[in-house]
Short mmCIF file of C-alpha atoms and ligand atoms in Angstrom, two decimals:
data_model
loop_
_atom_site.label_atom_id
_atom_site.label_comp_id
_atom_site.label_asym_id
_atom_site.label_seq_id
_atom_site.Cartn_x
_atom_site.Cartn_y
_atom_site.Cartn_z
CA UNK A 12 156.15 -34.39 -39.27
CA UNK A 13 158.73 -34.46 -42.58
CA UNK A 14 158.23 -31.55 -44.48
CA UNK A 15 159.68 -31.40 -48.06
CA UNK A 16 159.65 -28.25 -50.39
CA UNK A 17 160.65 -28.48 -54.27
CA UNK A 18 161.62 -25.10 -55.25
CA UNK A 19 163.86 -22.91 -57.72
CA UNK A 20 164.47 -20.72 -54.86
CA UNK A 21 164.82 -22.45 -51.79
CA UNK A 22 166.49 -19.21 -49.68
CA UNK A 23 163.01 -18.33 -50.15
CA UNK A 24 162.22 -20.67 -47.11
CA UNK A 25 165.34 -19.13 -45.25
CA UNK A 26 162.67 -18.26 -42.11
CA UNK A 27 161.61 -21.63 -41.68
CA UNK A 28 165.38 -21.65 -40.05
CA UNK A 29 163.70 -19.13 -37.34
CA UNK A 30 161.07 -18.84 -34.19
CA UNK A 31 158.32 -21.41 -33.96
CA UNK A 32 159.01 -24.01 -36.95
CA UNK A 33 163.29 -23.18 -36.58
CA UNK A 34 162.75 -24.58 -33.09
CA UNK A 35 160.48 -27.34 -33.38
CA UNK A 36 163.41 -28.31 -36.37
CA UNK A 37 166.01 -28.14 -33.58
CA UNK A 38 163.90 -30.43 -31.40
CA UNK A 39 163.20 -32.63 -34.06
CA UNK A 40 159.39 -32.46 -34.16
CA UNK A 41 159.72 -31.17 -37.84
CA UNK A 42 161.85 -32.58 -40.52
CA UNK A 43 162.44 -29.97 -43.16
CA UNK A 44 163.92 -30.76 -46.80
CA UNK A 45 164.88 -28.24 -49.49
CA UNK A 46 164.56 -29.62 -53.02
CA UNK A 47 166.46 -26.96 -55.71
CA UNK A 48 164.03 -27.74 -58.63
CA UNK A 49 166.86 -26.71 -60.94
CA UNK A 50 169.02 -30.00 -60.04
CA UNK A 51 166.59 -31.65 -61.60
CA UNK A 52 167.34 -30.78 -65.14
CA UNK A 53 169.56 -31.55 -67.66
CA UNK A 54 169.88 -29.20 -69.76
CA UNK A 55 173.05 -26.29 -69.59
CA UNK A 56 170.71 -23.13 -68.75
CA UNK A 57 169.00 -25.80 -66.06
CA UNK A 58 165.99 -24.87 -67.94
CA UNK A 59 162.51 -25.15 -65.75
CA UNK A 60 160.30 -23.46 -68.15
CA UNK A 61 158.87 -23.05 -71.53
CA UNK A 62 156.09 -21.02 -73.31
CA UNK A 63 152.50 -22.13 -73.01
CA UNK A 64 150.90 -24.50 -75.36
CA UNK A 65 147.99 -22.45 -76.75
CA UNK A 66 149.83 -18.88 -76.79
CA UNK A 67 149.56 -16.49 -74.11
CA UNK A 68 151.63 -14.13 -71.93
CA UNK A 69 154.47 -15.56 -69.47
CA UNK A 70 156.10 -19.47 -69.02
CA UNK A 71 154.84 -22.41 -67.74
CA UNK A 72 157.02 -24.75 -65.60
CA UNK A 73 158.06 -27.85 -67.94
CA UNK A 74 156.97 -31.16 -66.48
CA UNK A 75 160.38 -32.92 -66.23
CA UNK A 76 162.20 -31.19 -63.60
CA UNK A 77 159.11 -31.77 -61.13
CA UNK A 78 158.27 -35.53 -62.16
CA UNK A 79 161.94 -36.29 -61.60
CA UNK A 80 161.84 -33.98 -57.76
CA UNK A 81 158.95 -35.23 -56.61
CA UNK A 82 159.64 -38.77 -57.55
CA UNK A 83 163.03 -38.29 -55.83
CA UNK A 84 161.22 -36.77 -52.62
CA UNK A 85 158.53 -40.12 -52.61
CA UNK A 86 161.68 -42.64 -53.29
CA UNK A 87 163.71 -40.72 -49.96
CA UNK A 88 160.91 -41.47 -47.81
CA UNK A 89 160.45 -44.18 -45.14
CA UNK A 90 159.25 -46.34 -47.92
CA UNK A 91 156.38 -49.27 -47.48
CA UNK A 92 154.46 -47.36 -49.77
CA UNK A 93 154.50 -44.00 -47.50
CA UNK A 94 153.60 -41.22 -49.84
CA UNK A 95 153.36 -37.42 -48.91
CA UNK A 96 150.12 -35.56 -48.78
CA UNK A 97 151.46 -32.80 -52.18
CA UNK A 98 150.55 -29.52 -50.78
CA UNK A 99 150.10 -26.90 -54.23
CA UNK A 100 150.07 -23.15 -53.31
CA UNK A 101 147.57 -21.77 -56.00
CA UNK A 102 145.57 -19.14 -56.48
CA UNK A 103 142.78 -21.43 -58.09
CA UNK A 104 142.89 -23.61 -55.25
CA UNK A 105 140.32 -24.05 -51.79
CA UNK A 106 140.32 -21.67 -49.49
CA UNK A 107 143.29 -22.32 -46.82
CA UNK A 108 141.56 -21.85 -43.47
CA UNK A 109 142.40 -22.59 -39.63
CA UNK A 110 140.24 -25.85 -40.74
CA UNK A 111 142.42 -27.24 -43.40
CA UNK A 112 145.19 -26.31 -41.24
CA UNK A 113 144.34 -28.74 -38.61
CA UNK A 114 143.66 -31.40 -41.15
CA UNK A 115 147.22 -30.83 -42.75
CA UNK A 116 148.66 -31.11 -39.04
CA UNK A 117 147.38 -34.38 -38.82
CA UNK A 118 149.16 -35.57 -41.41
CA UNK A 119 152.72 -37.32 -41.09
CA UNK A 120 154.30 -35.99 -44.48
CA UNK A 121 153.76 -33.02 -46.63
CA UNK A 122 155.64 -31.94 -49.59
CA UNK A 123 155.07 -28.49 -51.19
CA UNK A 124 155.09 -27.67 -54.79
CA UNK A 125 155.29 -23.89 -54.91
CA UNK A 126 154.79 -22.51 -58.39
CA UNK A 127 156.66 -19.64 -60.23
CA UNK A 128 155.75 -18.12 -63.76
CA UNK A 129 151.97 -18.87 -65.14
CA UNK A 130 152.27 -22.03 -63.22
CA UNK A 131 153.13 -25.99 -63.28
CA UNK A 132 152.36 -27.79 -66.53
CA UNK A 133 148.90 -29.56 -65.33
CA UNK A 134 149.98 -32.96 -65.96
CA UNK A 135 152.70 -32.72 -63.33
CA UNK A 136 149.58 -32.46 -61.12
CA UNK A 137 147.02 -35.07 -62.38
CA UNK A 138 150.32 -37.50 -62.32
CA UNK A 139 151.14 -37.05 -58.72
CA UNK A 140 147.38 -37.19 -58.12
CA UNK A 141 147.83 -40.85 -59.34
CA UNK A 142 150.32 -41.13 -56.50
CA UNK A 143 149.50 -39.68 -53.83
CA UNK A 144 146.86 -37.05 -52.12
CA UNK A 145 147.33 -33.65 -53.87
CA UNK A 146 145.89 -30.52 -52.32
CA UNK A 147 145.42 -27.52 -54.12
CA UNK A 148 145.66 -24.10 -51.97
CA UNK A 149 144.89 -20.79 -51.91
CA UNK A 150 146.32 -18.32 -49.17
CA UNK A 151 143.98 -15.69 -50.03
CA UNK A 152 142.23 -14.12 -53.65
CA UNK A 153 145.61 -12.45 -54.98
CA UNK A 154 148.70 -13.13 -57.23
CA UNK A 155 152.16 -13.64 -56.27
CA UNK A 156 155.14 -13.73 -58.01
CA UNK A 157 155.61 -17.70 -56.70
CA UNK A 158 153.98 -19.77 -54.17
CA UNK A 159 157.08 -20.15 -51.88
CA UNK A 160 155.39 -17.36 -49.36
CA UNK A 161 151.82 -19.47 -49.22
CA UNK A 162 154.55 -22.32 -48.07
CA UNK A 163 156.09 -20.00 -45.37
CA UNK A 164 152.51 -19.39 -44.35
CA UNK A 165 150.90 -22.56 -44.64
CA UNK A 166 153.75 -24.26 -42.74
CA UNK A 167 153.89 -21.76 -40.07
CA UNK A 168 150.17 -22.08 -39.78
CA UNK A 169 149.95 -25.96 -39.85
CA UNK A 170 153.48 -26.44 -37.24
CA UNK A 171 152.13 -24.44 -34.30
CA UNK A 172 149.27 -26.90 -34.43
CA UNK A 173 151.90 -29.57 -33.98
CA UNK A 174 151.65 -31.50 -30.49
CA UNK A 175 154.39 -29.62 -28.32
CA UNK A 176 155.49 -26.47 -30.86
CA UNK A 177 153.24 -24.45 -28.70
CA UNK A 178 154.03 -24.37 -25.21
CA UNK A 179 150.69 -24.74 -22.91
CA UNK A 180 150.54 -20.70 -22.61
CA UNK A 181 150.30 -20.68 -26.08
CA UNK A 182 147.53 -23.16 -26.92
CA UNK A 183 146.05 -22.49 -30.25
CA UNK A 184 142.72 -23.22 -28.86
CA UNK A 185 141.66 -20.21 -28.40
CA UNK A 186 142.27 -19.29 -31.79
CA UNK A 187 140.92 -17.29 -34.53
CA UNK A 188 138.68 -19.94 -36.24
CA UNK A 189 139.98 -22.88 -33.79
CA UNK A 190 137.35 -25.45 -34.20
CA UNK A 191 135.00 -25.95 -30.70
CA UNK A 192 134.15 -22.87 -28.78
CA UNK A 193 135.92 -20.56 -31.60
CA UNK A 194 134.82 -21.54 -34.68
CA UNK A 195 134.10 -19.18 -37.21
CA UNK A 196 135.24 -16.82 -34.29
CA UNK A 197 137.62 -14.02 -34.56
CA UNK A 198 139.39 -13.40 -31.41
CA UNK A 199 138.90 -10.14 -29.36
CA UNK A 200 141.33 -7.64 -27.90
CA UNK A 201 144.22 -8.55 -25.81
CA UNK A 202 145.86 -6.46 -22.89
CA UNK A 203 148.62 -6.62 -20.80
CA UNK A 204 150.61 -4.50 -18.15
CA UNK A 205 149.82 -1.75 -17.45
CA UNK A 206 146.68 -1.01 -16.63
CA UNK A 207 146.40 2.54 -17.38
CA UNK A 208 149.27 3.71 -20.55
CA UNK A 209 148.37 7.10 -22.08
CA UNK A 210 144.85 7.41 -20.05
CA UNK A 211 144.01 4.19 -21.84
CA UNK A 212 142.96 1.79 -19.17
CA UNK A 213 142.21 -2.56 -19.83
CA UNK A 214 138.58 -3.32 -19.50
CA UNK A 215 138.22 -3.67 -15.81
CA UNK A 216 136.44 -7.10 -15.57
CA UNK A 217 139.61 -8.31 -17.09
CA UNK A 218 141.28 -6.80 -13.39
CA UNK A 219 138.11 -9.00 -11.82
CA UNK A 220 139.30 -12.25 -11.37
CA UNK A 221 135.99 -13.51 -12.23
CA UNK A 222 136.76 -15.99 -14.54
CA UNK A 223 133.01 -16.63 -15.73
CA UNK A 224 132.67 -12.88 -16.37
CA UNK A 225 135.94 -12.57 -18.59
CA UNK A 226 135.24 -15.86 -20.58
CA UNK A 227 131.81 -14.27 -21.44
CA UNK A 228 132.90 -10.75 -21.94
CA UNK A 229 135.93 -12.24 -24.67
CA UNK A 230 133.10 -14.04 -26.18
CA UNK A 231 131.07 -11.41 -27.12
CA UNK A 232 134.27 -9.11 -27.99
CA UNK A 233 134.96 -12.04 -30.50
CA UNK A 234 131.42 -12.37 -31.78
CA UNK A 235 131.32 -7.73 -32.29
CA UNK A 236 134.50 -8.51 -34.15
CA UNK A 237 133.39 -11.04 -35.93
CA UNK A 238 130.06 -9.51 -36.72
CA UNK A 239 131.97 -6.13 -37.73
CA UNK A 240 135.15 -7.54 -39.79
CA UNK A 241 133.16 -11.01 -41.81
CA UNK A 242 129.87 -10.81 -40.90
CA UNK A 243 129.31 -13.73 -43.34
CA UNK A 244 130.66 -15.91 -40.51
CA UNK A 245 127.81 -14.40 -38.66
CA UNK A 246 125.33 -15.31 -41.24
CA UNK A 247 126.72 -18.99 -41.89
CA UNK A 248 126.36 -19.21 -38.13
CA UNK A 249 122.69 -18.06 -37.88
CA UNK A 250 121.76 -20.65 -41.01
CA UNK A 251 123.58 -23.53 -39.33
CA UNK A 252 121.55 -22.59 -36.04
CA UNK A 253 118.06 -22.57 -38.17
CA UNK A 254 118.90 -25.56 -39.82
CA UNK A 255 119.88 -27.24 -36.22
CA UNK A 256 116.33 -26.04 -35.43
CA UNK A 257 114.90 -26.62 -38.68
CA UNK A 258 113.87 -22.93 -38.37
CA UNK A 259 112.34 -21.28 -41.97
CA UNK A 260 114.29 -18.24 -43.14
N1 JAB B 310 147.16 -16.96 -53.57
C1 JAB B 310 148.15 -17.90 -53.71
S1 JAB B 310 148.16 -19.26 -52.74
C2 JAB B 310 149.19 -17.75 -54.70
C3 JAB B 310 150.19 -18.64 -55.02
C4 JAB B 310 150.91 -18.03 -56.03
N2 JAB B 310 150.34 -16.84 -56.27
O1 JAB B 310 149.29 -16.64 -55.45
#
């Protein structure tokens, strides 16, 4: 996967240099580019922002600097028409979930547009849309002061999905939210060594060996989580089971 991230502050994405996605860039199963969105102008100041048509507080990013990035990021790529799936952190965007994740993974090219300010001028947007797939993102129902975090967690989220980042005794299946046996799952409590620390002892049919027994006692840890921490999961569950038995309310 090529990964490409416009930016005015691209030692923001200093940690994707480290751990999971720093190694899968050392093996070469991730291509990472840093785009300084400030090359892109032309002015002295290597202005990227303006005040907002229609008055109100803060700047909006000016539409120049990104056409000209993101066209430069399209025109560096393996050409025939490849185009990059444009990934925008916002908080008015879907949901970013384990889901969306896995869809991302599958795809061979993103390129991030992480805001700063009161946001990208819109028509930087609705022209890339003309170009090529743009997904709008949200990380979670809060503000921050740029989107270059969502991109440290969207990327981290979407390359450990990546065939081989993950070593087999780390498969993501078992997952928070992994689709198949996990969906809209949280996962339970983990233990290791040793048994007993501070009188505290690990659930002993985890010390069984009886692999039926542990695979059904972690399932219904994950479904008391799940029913304690977002028991709307619960609830979307129990509709999707009526409806799959075309039970009445
Ligand atoms: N909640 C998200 S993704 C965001 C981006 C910028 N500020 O908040």
């Amino acid at each position: 996967m090529r990964i490409d991230v416009v930016t005015i502050f691209p030692e923001y994405l200093a940690p994707l240099d480290l751990s999971l996605v720093g190694k899968a860039r050392a093996r070469g199963q991730l291509d990472v580019r840093l785009h300084e969105l400030r090359e892109f102008t032309h002015d002295i100041h290597r202005t990227v922002d303006d005040t907002p048509y229609g008055g109100g507080p803060g700047m909006v990013m000016k539409p120049e600097p990104w056409s000209e990035a993101l066209d430069t990021v399209v025109a560096s790529g393996p050409g025939e028409g490849a185009v990059p799936t444009l990934v925008v952190p916002t908080p008015s965007g879907r949901p970013f979930t384990q889901e969306l994740a896995q869809q991302l993974a599958a795809e061979p090219w993103l390129a991030f547009a992480p805001a700063r300010y009161e946001g990208i001028d819109r028509r930087v947007i609705e022209d890339a849309a003309d170009r090529m797939p743009v997904v709008e993102v949200s990380i979670g129902d809060y503000v921050l002061a740029g989107g270059e975090v969502a991109v440290l967690v969207i990327v981290e989220a979407v390359a450990r999905l990546l065939p081989g980042v993950l070593g087999n005794a780390e498969s993501h299946q078992d997952d928070s939210f992994a689709p198949g046996r996990m969906a809209d799952l949280l996962e339970g409590p983990v233990y290791t060594k040793p048994a007993d620390w501070r009188g505290r002892e690990v659930p002993e049919v985890l010390l069984s060996g009886h692999h039926g027994k542990i695979a059904r006692w972690r399932r219904e840890q994950a479904f008391a989580r799940t029913l304690a921490h977002r028991p709307d999961l619960v609830a979307r569950w129990r509709r999707e089971e009526m409806d799959k038995h075309d039970l009445k309310a």
